[in-house]
PDB file of C-alpha atoms and ligand atoms in Angstrom:
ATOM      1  CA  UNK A   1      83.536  97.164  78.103  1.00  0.00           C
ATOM      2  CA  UNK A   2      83.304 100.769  76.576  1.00  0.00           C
ATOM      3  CA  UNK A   3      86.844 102.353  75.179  1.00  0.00           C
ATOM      4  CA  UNK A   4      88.919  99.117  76.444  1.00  0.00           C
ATOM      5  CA  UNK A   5      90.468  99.052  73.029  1.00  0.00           C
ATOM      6  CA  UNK A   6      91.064 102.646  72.897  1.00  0.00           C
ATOM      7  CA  UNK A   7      95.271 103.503  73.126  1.00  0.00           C
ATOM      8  CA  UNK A   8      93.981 107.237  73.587  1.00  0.00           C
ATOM      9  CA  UNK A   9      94.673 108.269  77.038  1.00  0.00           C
ATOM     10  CA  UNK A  10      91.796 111.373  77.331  1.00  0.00           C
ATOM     11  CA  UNK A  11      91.661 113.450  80.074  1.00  0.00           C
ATOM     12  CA  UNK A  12      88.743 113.287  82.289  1.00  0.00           C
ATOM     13  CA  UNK A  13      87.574 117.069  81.698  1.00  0.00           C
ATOM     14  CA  UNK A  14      87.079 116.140  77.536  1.00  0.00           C
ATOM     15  CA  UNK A  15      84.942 113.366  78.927  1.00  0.00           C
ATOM     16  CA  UNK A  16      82.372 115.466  80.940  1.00  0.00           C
ATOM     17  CA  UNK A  17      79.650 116.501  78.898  1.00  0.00           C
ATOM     18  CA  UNK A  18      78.491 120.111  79.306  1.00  0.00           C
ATOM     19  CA  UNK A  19      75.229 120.778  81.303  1.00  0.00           C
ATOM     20  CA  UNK A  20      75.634 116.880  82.903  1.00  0.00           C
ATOM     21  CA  UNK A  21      72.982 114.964  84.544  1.00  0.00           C
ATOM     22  CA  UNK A  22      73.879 112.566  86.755  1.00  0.00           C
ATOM     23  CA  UNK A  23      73.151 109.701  84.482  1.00  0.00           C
ATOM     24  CA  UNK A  24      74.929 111.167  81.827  1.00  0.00           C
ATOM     25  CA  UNK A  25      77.672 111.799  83.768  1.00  0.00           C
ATOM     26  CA  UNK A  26      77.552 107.816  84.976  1.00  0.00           C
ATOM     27  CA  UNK A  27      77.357 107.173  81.330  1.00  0.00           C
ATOM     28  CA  UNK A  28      80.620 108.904  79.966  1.00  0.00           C
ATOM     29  CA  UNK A  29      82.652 107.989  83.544  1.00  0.00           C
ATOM     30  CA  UNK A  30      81.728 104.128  82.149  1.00  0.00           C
ATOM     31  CA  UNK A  31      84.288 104.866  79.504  1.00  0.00           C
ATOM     32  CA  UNK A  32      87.186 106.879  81.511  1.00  0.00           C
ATOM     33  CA  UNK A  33      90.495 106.122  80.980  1.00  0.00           C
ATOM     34  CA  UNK A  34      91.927 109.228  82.528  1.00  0.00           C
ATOM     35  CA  UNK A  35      94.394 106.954  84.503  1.00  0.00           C
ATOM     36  CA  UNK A  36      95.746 103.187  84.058  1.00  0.00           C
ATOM     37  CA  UNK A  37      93.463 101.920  86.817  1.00  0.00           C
ATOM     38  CA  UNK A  38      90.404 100.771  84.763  1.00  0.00           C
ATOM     39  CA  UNK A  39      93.001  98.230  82.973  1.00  0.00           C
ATOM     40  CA  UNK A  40      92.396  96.086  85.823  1.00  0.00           C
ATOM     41  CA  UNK A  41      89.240  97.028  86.858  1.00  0.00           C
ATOM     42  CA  UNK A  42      85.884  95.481  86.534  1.00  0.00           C
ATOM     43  CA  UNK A  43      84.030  98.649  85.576  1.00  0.00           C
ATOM     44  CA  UNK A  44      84.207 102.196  86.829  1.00  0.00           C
ATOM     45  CA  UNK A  45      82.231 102.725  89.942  1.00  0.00           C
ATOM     46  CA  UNK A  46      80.263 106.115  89.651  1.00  0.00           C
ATOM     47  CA  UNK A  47      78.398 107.794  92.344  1.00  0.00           C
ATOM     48  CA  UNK A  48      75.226 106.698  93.442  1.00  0.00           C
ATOM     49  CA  UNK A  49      71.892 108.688  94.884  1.00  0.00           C
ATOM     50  CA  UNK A  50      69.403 111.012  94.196  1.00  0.00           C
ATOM     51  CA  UNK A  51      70.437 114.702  92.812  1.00  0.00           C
ATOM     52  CA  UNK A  52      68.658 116.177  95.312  1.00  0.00           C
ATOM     53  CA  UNK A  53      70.912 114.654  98.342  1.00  0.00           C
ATOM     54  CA  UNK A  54      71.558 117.233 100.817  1.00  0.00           C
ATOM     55  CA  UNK A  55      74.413 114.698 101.832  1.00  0.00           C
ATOM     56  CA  UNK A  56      76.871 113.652  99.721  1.00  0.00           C
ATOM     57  CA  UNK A  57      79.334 110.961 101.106  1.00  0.00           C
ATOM     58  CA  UNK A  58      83.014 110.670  99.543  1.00  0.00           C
ATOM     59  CA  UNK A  59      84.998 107.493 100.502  1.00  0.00           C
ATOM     60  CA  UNK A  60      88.464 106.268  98.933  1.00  0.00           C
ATOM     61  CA  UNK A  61      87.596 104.146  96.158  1.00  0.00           C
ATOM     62  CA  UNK A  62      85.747 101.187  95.135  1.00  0.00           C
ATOM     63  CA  UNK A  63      86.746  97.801  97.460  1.00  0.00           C
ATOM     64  CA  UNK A  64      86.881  94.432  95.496  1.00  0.00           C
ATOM     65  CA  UNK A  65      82.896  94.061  96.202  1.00  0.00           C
ATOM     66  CA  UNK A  66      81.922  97.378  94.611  1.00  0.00           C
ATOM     67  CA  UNK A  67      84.657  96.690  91.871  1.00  0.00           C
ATOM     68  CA  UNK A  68      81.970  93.514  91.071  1.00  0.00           C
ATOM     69  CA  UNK A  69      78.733  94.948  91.586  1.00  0.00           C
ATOM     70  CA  UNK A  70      79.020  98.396  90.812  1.00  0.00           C
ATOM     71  CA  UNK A  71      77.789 100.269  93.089  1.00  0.00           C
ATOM     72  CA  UNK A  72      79.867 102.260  96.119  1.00  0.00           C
ATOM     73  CA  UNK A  73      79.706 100.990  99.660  1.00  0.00           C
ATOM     74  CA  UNK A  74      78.298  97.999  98.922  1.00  0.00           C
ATOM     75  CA  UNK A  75      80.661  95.689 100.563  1.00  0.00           C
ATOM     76  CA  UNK A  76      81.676  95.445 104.322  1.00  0.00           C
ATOM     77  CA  UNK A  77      82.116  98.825 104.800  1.00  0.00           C
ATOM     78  CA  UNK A  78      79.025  99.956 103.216  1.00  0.00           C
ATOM     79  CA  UNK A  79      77.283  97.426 105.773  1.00  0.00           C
ATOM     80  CA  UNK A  80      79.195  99.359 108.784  1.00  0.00           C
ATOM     81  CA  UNK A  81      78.176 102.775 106.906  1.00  0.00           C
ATOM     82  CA  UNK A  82      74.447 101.742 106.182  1.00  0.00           C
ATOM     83  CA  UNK A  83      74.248 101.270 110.190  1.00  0.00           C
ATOM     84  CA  UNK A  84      75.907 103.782 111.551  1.00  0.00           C
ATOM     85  CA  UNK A  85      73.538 105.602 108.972  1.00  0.00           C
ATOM     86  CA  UNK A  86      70.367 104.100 110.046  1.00  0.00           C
ATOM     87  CA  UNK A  87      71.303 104.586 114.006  1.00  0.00           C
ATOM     88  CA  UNK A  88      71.303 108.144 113.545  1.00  0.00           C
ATOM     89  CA  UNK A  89      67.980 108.344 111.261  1.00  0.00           C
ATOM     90  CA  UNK A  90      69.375 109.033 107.907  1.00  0.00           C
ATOM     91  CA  UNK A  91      68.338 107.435 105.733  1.00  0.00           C
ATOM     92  CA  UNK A  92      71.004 105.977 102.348  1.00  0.00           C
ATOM     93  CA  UNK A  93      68.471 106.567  99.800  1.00  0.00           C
ATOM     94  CA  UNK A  94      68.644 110.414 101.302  1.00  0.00           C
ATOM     95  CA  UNK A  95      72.447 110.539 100.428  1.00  0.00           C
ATOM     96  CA  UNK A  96      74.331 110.603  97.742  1.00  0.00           C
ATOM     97  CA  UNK A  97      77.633 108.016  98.336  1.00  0.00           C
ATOM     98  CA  UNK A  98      80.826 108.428  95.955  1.00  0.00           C
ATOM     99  CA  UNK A  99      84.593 107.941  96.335  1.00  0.00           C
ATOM    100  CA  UNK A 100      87.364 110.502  95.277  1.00  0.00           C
ATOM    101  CA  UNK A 101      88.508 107.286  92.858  1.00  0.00           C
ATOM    102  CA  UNK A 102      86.180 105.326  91.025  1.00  0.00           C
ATOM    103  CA  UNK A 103      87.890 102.339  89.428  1.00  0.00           C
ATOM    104  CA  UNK A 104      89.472  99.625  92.226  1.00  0.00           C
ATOM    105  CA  UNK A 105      93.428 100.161  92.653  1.00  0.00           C
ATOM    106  CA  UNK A 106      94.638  96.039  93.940  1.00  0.00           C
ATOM    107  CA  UNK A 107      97.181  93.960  93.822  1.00  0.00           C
ATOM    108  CA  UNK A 108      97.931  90.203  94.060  1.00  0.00           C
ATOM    109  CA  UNK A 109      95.257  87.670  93.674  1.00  0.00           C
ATOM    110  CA  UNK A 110      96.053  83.976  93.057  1.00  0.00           C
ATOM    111  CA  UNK A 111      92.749  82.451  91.367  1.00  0.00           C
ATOM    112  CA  UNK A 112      90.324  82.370  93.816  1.00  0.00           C
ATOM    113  CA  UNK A 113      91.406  84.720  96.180  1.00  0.00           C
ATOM    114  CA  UNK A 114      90.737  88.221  97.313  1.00  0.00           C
ATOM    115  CA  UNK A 115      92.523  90.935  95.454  1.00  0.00           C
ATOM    116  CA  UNK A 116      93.899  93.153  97.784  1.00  0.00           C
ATOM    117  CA  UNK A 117      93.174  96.962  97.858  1.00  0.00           C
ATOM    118  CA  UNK A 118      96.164  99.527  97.059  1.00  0.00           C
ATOM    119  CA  UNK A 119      95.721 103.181  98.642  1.00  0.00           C
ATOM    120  CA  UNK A 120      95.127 105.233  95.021  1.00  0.00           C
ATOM    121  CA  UNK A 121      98.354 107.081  93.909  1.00  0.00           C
ATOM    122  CA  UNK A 122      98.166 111.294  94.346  1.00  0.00           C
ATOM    123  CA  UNK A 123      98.575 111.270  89.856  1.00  0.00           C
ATOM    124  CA  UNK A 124      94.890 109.036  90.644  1.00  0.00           C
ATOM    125  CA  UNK A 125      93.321 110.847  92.599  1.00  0.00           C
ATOM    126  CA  UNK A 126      93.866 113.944  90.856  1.00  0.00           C
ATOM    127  CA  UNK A 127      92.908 112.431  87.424  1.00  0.00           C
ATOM    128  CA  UNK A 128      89.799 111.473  89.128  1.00  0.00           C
ATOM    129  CA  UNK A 129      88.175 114.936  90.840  1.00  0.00           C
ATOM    130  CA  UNK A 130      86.352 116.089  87.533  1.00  0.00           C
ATOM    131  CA  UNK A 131      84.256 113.387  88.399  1.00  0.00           C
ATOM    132  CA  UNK A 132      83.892 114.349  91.905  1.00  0.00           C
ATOM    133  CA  UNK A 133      83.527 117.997  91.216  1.00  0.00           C
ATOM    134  CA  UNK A 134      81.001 117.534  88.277  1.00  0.00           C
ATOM    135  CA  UNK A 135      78.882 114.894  90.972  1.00  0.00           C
ATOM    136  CA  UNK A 136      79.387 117.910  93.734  1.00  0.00           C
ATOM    137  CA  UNK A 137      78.148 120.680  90.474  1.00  0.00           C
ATOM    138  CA  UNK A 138      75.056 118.473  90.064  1.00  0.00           C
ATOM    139  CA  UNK A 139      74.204 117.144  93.578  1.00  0.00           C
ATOM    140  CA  UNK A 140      75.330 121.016  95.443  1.00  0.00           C
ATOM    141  CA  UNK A 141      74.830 119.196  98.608  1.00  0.00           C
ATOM    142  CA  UNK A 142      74.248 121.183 101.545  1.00  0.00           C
ATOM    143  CA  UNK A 143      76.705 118.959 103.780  1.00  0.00           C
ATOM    144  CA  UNK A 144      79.578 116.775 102.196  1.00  0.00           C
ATOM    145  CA  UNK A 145      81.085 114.298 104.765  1.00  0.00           C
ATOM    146  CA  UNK A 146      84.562 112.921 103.761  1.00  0.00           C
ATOM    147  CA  UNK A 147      84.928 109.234 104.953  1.00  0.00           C
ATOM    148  CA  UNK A 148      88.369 108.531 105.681  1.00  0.00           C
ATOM    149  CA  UNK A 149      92.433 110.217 105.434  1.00  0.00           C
ATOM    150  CA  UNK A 150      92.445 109.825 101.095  1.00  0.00           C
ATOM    151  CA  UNK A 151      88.928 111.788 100.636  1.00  0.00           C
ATOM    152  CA  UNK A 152      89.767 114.180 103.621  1.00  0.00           C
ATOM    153  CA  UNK A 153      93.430 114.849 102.178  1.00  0.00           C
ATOM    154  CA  UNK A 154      92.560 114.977  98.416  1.00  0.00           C
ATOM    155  CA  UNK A 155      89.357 117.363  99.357  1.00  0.00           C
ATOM    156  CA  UNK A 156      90.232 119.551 102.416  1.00  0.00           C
ATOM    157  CA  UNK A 157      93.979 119.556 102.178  1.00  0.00           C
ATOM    158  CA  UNK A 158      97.402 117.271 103.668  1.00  0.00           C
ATOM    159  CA  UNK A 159      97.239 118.708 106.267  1.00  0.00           C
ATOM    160  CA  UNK A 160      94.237 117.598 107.300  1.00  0.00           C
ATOM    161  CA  UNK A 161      94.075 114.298 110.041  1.00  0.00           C
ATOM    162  CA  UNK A 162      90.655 112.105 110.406  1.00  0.00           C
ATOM    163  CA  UNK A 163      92.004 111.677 114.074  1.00  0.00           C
ATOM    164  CA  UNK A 164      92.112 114.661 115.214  1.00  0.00           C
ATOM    165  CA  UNK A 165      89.644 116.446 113.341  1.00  0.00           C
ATOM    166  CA  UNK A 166      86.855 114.226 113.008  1.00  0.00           C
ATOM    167  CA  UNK A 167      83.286 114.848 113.806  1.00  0.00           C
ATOM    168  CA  UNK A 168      83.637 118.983 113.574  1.00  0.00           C
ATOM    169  CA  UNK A 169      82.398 121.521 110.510  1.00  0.00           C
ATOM    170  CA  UNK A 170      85.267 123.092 108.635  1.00  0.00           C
ATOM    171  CA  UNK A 171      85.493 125.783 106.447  1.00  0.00           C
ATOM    172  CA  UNK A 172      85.272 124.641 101.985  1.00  0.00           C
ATOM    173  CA  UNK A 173      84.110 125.815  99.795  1.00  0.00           C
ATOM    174  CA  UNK A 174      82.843 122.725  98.423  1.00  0.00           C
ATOM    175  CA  UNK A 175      80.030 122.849 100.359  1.00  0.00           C
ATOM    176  CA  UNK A 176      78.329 124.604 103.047  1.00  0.00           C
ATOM    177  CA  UNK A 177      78.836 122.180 106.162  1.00  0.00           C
ATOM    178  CA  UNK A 178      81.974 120.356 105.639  1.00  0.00           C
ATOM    179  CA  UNK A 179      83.047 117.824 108.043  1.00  0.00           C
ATOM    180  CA  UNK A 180      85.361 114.660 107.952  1.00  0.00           C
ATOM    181  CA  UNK A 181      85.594 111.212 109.962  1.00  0.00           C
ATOM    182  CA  UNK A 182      87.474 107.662 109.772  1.00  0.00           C
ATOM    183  CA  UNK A 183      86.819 105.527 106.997  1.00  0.00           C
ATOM    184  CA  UNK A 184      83.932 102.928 107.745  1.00  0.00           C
ATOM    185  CA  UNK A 185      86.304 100.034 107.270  1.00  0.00           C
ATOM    186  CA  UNK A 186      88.729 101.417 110.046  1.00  0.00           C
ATOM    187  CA  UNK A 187      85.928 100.185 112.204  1.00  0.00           C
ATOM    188  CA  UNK A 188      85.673  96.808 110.836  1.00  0.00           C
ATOM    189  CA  UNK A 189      89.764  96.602 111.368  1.00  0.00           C
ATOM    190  CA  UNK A 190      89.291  97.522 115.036  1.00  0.00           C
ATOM    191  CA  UNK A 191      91.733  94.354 116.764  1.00  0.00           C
ATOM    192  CA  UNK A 192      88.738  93.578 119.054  1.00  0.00           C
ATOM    193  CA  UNK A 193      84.849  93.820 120.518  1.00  0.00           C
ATOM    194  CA  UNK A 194      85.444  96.211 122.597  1.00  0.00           C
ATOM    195  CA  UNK A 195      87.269  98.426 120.345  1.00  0.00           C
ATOM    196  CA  UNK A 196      85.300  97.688 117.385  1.00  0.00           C
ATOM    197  CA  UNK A 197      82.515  98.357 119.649  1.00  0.00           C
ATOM    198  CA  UNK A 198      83.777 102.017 120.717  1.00  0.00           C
ATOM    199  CA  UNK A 199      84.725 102.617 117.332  1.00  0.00           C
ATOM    200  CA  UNK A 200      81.749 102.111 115.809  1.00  0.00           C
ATOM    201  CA  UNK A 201      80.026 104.445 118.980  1.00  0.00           C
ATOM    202  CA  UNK A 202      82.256 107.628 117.943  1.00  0.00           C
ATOM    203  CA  UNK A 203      81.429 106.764 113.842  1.00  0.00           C
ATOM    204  CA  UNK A 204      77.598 107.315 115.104  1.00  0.00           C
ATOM    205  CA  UNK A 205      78.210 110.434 117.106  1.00  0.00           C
ATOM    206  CA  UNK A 206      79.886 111.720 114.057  1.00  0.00           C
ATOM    207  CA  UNK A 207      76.892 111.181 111.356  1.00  0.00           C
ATOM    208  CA  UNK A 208      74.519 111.955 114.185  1.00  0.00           C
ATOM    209  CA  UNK A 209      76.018 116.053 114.192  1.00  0.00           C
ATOM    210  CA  UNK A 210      74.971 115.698 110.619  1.00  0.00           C
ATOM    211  CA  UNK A 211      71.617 114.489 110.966  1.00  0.00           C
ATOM    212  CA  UNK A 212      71.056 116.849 114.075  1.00  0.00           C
ATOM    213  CA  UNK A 213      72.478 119.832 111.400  1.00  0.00           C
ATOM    214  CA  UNK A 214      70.123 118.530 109.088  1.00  0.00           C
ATOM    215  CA  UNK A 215      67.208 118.282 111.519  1.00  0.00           C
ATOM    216  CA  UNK A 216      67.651 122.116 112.736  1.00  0.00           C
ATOM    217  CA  UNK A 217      67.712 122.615 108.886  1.00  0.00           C
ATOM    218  CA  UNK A 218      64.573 121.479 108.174  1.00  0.00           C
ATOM    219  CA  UNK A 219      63.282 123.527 111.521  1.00  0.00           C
ATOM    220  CA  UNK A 220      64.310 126.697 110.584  1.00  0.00           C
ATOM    221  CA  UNK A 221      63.013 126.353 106.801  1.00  0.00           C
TER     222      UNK A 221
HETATM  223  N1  URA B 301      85.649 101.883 100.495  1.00  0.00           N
HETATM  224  C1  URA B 301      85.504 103.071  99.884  1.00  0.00           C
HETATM  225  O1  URA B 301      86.196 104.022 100.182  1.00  0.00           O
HETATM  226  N2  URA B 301      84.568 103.186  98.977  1.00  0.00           N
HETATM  227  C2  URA B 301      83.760 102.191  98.627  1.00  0.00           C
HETATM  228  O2  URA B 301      82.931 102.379  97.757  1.00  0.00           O
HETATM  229  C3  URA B 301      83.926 100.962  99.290  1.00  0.00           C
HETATM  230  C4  URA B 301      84.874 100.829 100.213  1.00  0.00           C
END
């Protein structure tokens, strides 16, 4: 793996190359070391999509799946996210899908078992948002959808709770239409049918203000 025998600790902004493409940016985040979570980690997971998204989709960080494979959402809670996505016409290849952490914060694991997933540390996070910002500078996405309390806190503020303020547009300026709902795997930890069921209902009605936003977009152009 790039860098892993590297004892320089660089900071993510003297990895970022000036005037970044997306690929390029993919290409020097392989090597980050801007915190001690790629130690453990399979690979960094960068963003994925086209750079012409009008969407861009933050989560937490990579799950033990995407830690393997390399690629965001592409576990359970991609599979909940790539329906809820599909139910309200969107489709993934139209968004671009990134985390607010990209290498897989776990703990535990006897050999053969699941490692389990660790909420990133603040010190992580914040180590981590060049690589958000530089996607956002690249991508300038015309509506940026936080999925989940760690993207919504790290990107709209503490204050700010996926209960309660789900599903509506706030004011950032990270993007034009701002809005934030539950993480896709909150569904998937619903204790029963019926709840995960009703959960998975209000997810929908959340992405589907986006797509209708995106629909009167396309309208009035
Ligand atoms: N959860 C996240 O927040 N991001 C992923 O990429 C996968 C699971």
């Amino acid at each position: 793996m790039p860098g892993k025998n590297s004892d320089i600790q660089l900071p993510v902004s003297a990895l970022i190359p000036p005037n970044a493409t997306l690929p390029g940016l993919r290409e020097a985040a392989a090597k980050c070391q801007g915190c001690d979570l790629w130690k453990k980690a399979t690979q960094t997971v960068f963003g994925e999509g086209s750079g012409n998204a009008k969407v861009v989709l933050v989560g937490e960080q990579p799950g033990d799946r995407e830690d393997r494979e390399g690629r965001p959402f592409a576990g359970p809670a991609g599979r909940i996210l790539d329906v809820a996505l599909r139910e309200v016409g969107i489709d993934r290849s139209d968004v671009y899908v990134t985390n607010v952490v990209k290498h897989f914060r776990w703990q535990g694991a006897a050999p053969g078992k699941r490692r389990i997933h660790k909420k990133p540390r603040a010190s992580e996070i914040n180590a981590c948002r060049p690589w958000l910002d530089a996607e956002l500078a690249v991508v300038r996405p015309q509506v940026l959808l936080c999925l989940g309390a760690t993207a919504a806190q790290a990107l709209l503020g503490r204050h700010v709770s996926v209960n309660q303020d789900r599903g509506r547009f706030v004011e950032s300026s990270l993007a034009p239409h701002v809005m934030a709902t539950v993480h896709p795997s909150s569904v998937l930890r619903s204790p029963d049918s019926a709840t995960r069921h009703a959960e998975m209902k209000r997810f929908v009605q959340d992405l589907k203000r986006i797509a209708d936003l995106l629909q009167e977009e396309r309208a009035a152009a």
